[in-house]
Coordinates of C-alpha atoms in Angstrom, one line a residue:
X661 CA -13.3 -45.2 99.4
X662 CA -10.3 -42.9 99.0
X663 CA -7.0 -43.9 97.4
X664 CA -5.3 -46.7 99.3
X665 CA -1.8 -48.1 99.6
X666 CA -1.2 -51.8 98.9
X667 CA 1.9 -53.9 98.8
X668 CA 3.5 -54.8 95.5
X669 CA 3.2 -58.5 96.2
X670 CA -0.5 -58.3 97.0
X671 CA -1.3 -56.1 94.0
X672 CA 0.5 -58.4 91.6
X673 CA -1.4 -61.4 93.1
X674 CA -4.7 -59.7 92.5
X675 CA -3.8 -58.6 89.0
X676 CA -2.9 -62.2 88.1
X677 CA -6.2 -63.4 89.6
X678 CA -8.3 -60.9 87.6
X679 CA -6.7 -62.0 84.4
X680 CA -7.0 -65.7 85.2
X681 CA -10.7 -65.1 85.8
X682 CA -11.0 -64.0 82.2
X683 CA -9.4 -67.2 80.9
X684 CA -5.9 -65.9 80.4
X685 CA -3.2 -68.6 80.9
X686 CA -0.4 -68.2 83.4
X687 CA 2.2 -67.0 80.9
X688 CA -0.1 -64.3 79.5
X689 CA -1.3 -63.2 83.0
X690 CA 2.3 -63.1 84.2
X691 CA 3.5 -60.9 81.3
X692 CA 0.6 -58.5 81.7
X693 CA 1.1 -58.3 85.4
X694 CA 4.8 -57.7 85.0
X695 CA 4.2 -54.7 82.7
X696 CA 1.4 -53.2 84.9
X697 CA 3.6 -53.6 88.0
X698 CA 6.5 -51.9 86.2
X699 CA 4.3 -48.8 85.7
X700 CA 2.7 -48.9 89.2
X701 CA 6.1 -49.3 90.9
X702 CA 7.8 -46.5 89.0
X703 CA 4.9 -44.0 89.3
X704 CA 3.6 -44.2 85.8
X705 CA 0.1 -44.7 87.2
X706 CA -1.7 -43.9 83.9
X707 CA -0.3 -47.2 82.5
X708 CA -0.3 -49.2 85.7
X709 CA -2.8 -51.3 87.7
X710 CA -5.7 -48.9 86.8
X711 CA -5.7 -50.5 83.3
X712 CA -6.7 -53.9 84.6
X713 CA -10.4 -53.1 84.4
X714 CA -10.1 -52.1 80.8
X715 CA -8.1 -55.2 79.9
X716 CA -10.6 -57.5 81.5
X717 CA -13.4 -55.6 79.6
X718 CA -11.8 -56.1 76.2
X719 CA -10.9 -59.7 77.0
X720 CA -14.6 -60.4 77.8
X721 CA -15.7 -58.5 74.7
X722 CA -13.5 -60.4 72.4
X723 CA -11.2 -57.6 71.1
X724 CA -8.3 -59.3 72.9
X725 CA -7.8 -63.1 72.5
X726 CA -7.4 -64.6 76.0
X727 CA -6.0 -67.8 74.4
X728 CA -3.5 -66.3 72.0
X729 CA -0.6 -68.4 70.7
X730 CA 2.3 -66.0 70.0
X731 CA 4.5 -67.0 67.1
X732 CA 7.9 -65.8 65.8
X733 CA 9.4 -65.8 62.3
X734 CA 13.0 -65.0 61.7
X735 CA 13.3 -62.8 58.6
X736 CA 17.1 -62.3 58.5
X737 CA 20.3 -62.5 60.5
X738 CA 19.3 -59.6 62.7
X739 CA 15.5 -59.3 62.2
X740 CA 12.3 -61.1 63.1
X741 CA 8.5 -60.6 63.2
X742 CA 6.3 -61.7 66.1
X743 CA 2.6 -62.4 65.5
X744 CA 0.6 -61.8 68.7
X745 CA -2.6 -63.7 67.6
X746 CA -4.6 -60.6 68.8
X747 CA -3.7 -61.4 72.4
X748 CA -2.5 -59.2 75.2
X749 CA 0.1 -56.8 74.0
X750 CA 2.3 -57.4 77.0
X751 CA 2.8 -61.1 76.2
X752 CA 3.5 -60.3 72.6
X753 CA 6.0 -57.6 73.6
X754 CA 7.9 -59.6 76.1
X755 CA 8.2 -62.4 73.6
X756 CA 9.5 -59.9 71.0
X757 CA 12.0 -58.6 73.5
X758 CA 13.3 -62.1 74.2
X759 CA 13.7 -62.7 70.5
X760 CA 15.5 -59.3 70.1
X761 CA 17.9 -60.1 72.9
X762 CA 18.6 -63.6 71.5
X763 CA 19.3 -62.2 68.0
X764 CA 21.5 -59.4 69.4
X765 CA 23.7 -62.0 71.2
X766 CA 24.2 -63.6 67.8
X767 CA 24.4 -60.6 65.5
X768 CA 25.1 -57.6 67.7
X769 CA 21.7 -56.0 67.0
X770 CA 18.3 -57.5 67.1
X771 CA 15.3 -55.7 65.5
X772 CA 11.9 -57.2 66.0
X773 CA 8.5 -56.0 64.7
X774 CA 5.2 -57.2 66.3
X775 CA 1.8 -57.6 64.5
X776 CA -1.7 -58.5 65.6
X777 CA -1.0 -57.2 69.0
X778 CA -3.0 -54.9 71.4
X779 CA -2.2 -52.1 73.9
X780 CA 1.1 -53.0 75.6
X781 CA 1.1 -50.6 78.6
X782 CA 4.2 -48.6 79.3
X783 CA 6.9 -48.8 76.6
X784 CA 9.6 -48.4 79.1
X785 CA 8.9 -51.9 80.5
X786 CA 10.3 -53.4 77.3
X787 CA 13.3 -51.1 76.9
X788 CA 14.1 -51.9 80.5
X789 CA 13.9 -55.6 80.0
X790 CA 16.5 -55.3 77.3
X791 CA 18.8 -53.1 79.5
X792 CA 18.5 -55.7 82.3
X793 CA 20.0 -58.2 79.8
X794 CA 23.0 -55.9 79.4
X795 CA 22.0 -54.2 76.2
X796 CA 20.7 -50.9 74.9
X797 CA 17.0 -51.2 74.4
X798 CA 14.4 -49.3 72.4
X799 CA 10.6 -49.8 72.2
X800 CA 7.8 -47.9 70.5
X801 CA 4.2 -48.3 69.4
X802 CA 1.6 -46.1 67.8
X803 CA -2.1 -45.8 68.8
X804 CA -5.3 -44.0 68.0
X805 CA -5.4 -40.4 67.1
X806 CA -5.6 -37.8 69.9
X807 CA -2.6 -35.6 69.2
X808 CA -2.8 -32.8 66.5
X809 CA -0.2 -32.1 63.9
X810 CA 1.8 -28.8 64.1
X811 CA -0.7 -26.2 63.0
X812 CA -3.3 -28.9 62.2
X813 CA -7.0 -28.7 63.1
X814 CA -7.8 -32.3 64.0
X815 CA -6.1 -35.2 65.8
X816 CA -3.8 -37.3 63.7
X817 CA -1.1 -39.2 65.8
X818 CA -1.5 -41.1 69.0
X819 CA 0.5 -40.3 72.0
X820 CA 3.1 -42.6 70.4
X821 CA 5.8 -43.3 73.1
X822 CA 9.5 -43.7 72.5
X823 CA 11.4 -45.6 75.2
X824 CA 15.1 -46.1 75.6
X825 CA 17.1 -47.9 78.3
X826 CA 20.8 -48.7 78.9
X827 CA 22.6 -50.7 81.6
X828 CA 24.6 -48.9 84.2
X829 CA 27.1 -50.8 86.3
X830 CA 26.3 -50.7 90.0
X831 CA 22.9 -49.0 89.7
X832 CA 19.6 -49.2 88.0
X833 CA 19.5 -48.6 84.2
X834 CA 19.3 -45.3 82.5
X835 CA 15.6 -45.2 81.4
X836 CA 13.7 -42.7 79.2
X837 CA 10.0 -43.4 78.5
X838 CA 8.2 -40.4 76.9
X839 CA 5.1 -39.7 75.0
X840 CA 5.5 -37.5 71.9
X841 CA 2.6 -35.3 73.0
X842 CA 3.1 -32.3 75.2
X843 CA 1.1 -33.8 78.1
X844 CA -0.8 -37.1 78.5
X845 CA -4.5 -37.1 78.0
X846 CA -5.0 -38.1 81.6
X847 CA -3.6 -34.7 82.6
X848 CA -6.4 -32.9 80.8
X849 CA -9.0 -35.1 82.5
X850 CA -7.4 -34.4 85.9
X851 CA -7.4 -30.6 85.4
X852 CA -11.0 -30.8 84.2
X853 CA -12.0 -32.6 87.4
X854 CA -10.0 -30.1 89.5
X855 CA -11.3 -27.0 87.6
X856 CA -7.7 -25.9 86.9
X857 CA -6.4 -24.2 83.7
X858 CA -4.0 -26.1 81.5
X859 CA -0.5 -24.8 80.9
X860 CA 0.1 -22.8 77.8
X861 CA 0.6 -24.6 74.5
X862 CA -0.4 -28.2 75.4
X863 CA -3.9 -28.6 74.1
X864 CA -6.2 -27.3 71.4
X865 CA -10.0 -26.8 70.8
X866 CA -12.0 -28.4 68.0
X867 CA -10.7 -25.8 65.5
X868 CA -7.1 -26.4 66.4
X869 CA -6.7 -23.2 68.3
X870 CA -4.6 -23.5 71.5
X871 CA -6.6 -23.4 74.7
X872 CA -6.0 -23.5 78.4
X873 CA -9.6 -24.6 79.2
X874 CA -9.6 -28.3 79.9
X875 CA -13.4 -28.5 79.2
X876 CA -12.8 -27.1 75.7
X877 CA -9.7 -29.1 74.8
X878 CA -10.4 -31.6 72.1
X879 CA -6.9 -32.8 71.3
X880 CA -3.4 -32.7 72.6
X881 CA -0.6 -30.7 71.0
X882 CA 2.6 -32.5 70.0
X883 CA 5.7 -32.2 72.2
X884 CA 7.1 -28.7 71.7
X885 CA 3.7 -27.1 72.0
X886 CA 2.4 -24.2 70.0
X887 CA 5.7 -22.9 68.8
X888 CA 7.8 -26.0 68.2
X889 CA 5.3 -28.8 67.9
X890 CA 6.7 -29.8 64.6
X891 CA 9.4 -31.6 66.6
X892 CA 7.0 -33.7 68.6
X893 CA 4.9 -34.4 65.5
X894 CA 8.0 -35.6 63.7
X895 CA 8.9 -37.9 66.6
X896 CA 5.3 -39.3 66.7
X897 CA 5.8 -40.1 63.0
X898 CA 9.0 -42.0 63.9
X899 CA 6.9 -44.2 66.2
X900 CA 4.3 -44.8 63.4
X901 CA 6.9 -45.5 60.8
X902 CA 8.6 -48.2 62.9
X903 CA 5.6 -49.7 64.6
X904 CA 3.0 -49.5 61.9
X905 CA 4.4 -48.8 58.5
X906 CA 7.4 -51.1 58.9
X907 CA 5.3 -54.0 60.3
X908 CA 2.2 -53.5 58.0
X909 CA -0.2 -52.8 60.9
X910 CA -2.7 -50.1 61.7
X911 CA -2.0 -46.4 61.1
X912 CA -3.1 -44.0 63.9
X913 CA -6.2 -42.5 62.2
X914 CA -7.4 -46.0 61.2
X915 CA -7.5 -47.4 64.8
X916 CA -10.7 -48.4 66.6
X917 CA -10.4 -46.1 69.7
X918 CA -9.0 -47.8 72.7
X919 CA -11.8 -46.3 74.9
X920 CA -15.0 -44.4 74.3
X921 CA -16.3 -46.9 71.8
X922 CA -19.0 -49.5 71.8
X923 CA -16.8 -51.8 69.7
X924 CA -14.9 -54.0 72.1
X925 CA -15.1 -57.1 70.0
X926 CA -12.9 -56.3 66.9
X927 CA -9.1 -56.7 67.2
X928 CA -7.1 -53.5 66.6
X929 CA -4.1 -55.1 65.0
X930 CA -1.6 -52.9 66.8
X931 CA 2.1 -53.0 65.8
X932 CA 5.2 -52.5 67.9
X933 CA 8.9 -52.3 67.3
X934 CA 11.8 -53.3 69.5
X935 CA 15.5 -53.0 69.2
X936 CA 18.3 -54.6 71.2
X937 CA 22.0 -53.4 70.8
X938 CA 24.8 -55.4 72.3
X939 CA 27.6 -52.9 73.4
X940 CA 30.1 -55.7 73.3
X941 CA 29.9 -55.6 69.5
X942 CA 30.8 -51.9 69.3
X943 CA 33.4 -50.3 71.6
X944 CA 33.3 -53.3 73.9
X945 CA 31.3 -54.0 77.1
X946 CA 34.0 -52.5 79.4
X947 CA 34.5 -49.4 77.4
X948 CA 30.7 -48.9 77.2
X949 CA 30.3 -49.4 81.0
X950 CA 33.1 -46.9 81.7
X951 CA 31.6 -44.4 79.3
X952 CA 28.1 -44.7 80.9
X953 CA 29.7 -44.2 84.3
X954 CA 31.7 -41.1 83.2
X955 CA 28.6 -39.7 81.4
X956 CA 26.3 -40.0 84.4
X957 CA 28.9 -38.7 86.9
X958 CA 29.5 -35.7 84.7
X959 CA 25.7 -35.1 84.2
X960 CA 25.0 -35.3 87.9
X961 CA 27.7 -32.8 88.8
X962 CA 26.0 -30.0 86.8
X963 CA 24.8 -27.3 89.3
X964 CA 21.1 -27.2 89.7
X965 CA 19.0 -24.0 89.4
X966 CA 17.5 -22.7 92.6
X967 CA 15.0 -25.2 93.9
X968 CA 15.8 -27.6 91.2
X969 CA 17.5 -31.0 91.0
X970 CA 19.6 -32.3 88.1
X971 CA 18.6 -35.9 87.2
X972 CA 19.4 -38.4 84.6
X973 CA 16.5 -40.2 82.8
X974 CA 15.2 -42.8 85.2
X975 CA 16.4 -41.2 88.4
X976 CA 13.0 -39.9 89.4
X977 CA 11.4 -43.3 88.6
X978 CA 13.9 -45.3 90.7
X979 CA 13.3 -42.9 93.6
X980 CA 9.6 -43.4 93.3
X981 CA 10.0 -47.2 93.1
X982 CA 12.1 -47.3 96.3
X983 CA 9.5 -45.2 98.1
X984 CA 6.6 -47.3 96.9
X985 CA 8.2 -50.6 97.7
X986 CA 8.8 -49.2 101.2
X987 CA 5.4 -47.5 101.9
X988 CA 3.0 -49.1 99.5
X989 CA 1.7 -48.5 96.0
X990 CA -1.2 -46.1 95.7
X991 CA -4.4 -47.5 94.0
X992 CA -7.4 -45.4 93.0
X993 CA -10.7 -46.3 94.6
X994 CA -12.2 -47.7 91.3
X995 CA -9.3 -50.0 90.7
X996 CA -9.2 -51.0 94.4
X997 CA -12.9 -52.0 94.3
X998 CA -12.4 -53.9 91.0
X999 CA -9.5 -55.9 92.6
X1000 CA -11.6 -56.4 95.8
X1001 CA -9.2 -54.5 98.0
X1002 CA -12.3 -53.3 99.9
X1003 CA -12.8 -56.8 101.2

């Protein structure tokens, strides 16, 4: 069966049902579905509905606790820690976001670390939730090693995303959600299946030498590639410092791999970090709103190069969302079969 188009409502319903079948309660299933639908609606398909089969597998295997009870401990006027009880990372993360927003309303900023969590999907989902509450949001996590260091010969960091979002009056939020690797791992797998060469400076072989052959590529290069990868490696380190070192959770090289492992019963103790900033406590909500409007208007007036289009972070994703809500969300054949769309 080829890729099919499905409605957002029907896809969400089937994701909820798949999670419920694994014993996940309504709150956990709703949080996970919300995060997966965020990615599928906005075109971040690597972190969308296709992950449901993996999540069900690790729930069944015991790596992820289907009956997790998430708890929160306030550690100061503007800080807190959330314990995910080894449950679904999406439930832990949305709970941490709610706490960060609540603290920011009280103190101007809210910084929340998460422990004993698991894969949380697209980091942008959580930064966006903060922006939708009228605040500047930041979310990050670290994960298992697949990205080399600058001039290193073996993987060290994960793809370690950094996501930021900010509210914009009269339109969707400004949204940046980026990995700190040059390209995602899924791009290598796609090029391998298509028999296409990779772009220069995005992947390396087992000896750390840059390669364009997707069949030889053993690790990704950090953002900035062969010549400037120290920048991406440094940013990946920021994610690790905030989400693992600050929270006392697992460092990138110490993770049980997310996939390609027989161990799906041991929790991975992932850490995350979230930050909410209330603009009202700085220049003021009205000044901030006017500044965002002026900034974006100025940005979008910059002339585009031939064949190009100047966009602010999030513009492409909101265009994709509008198109997909109108025409349907594409689902690959394996995910469609798992969710019984063939019936």
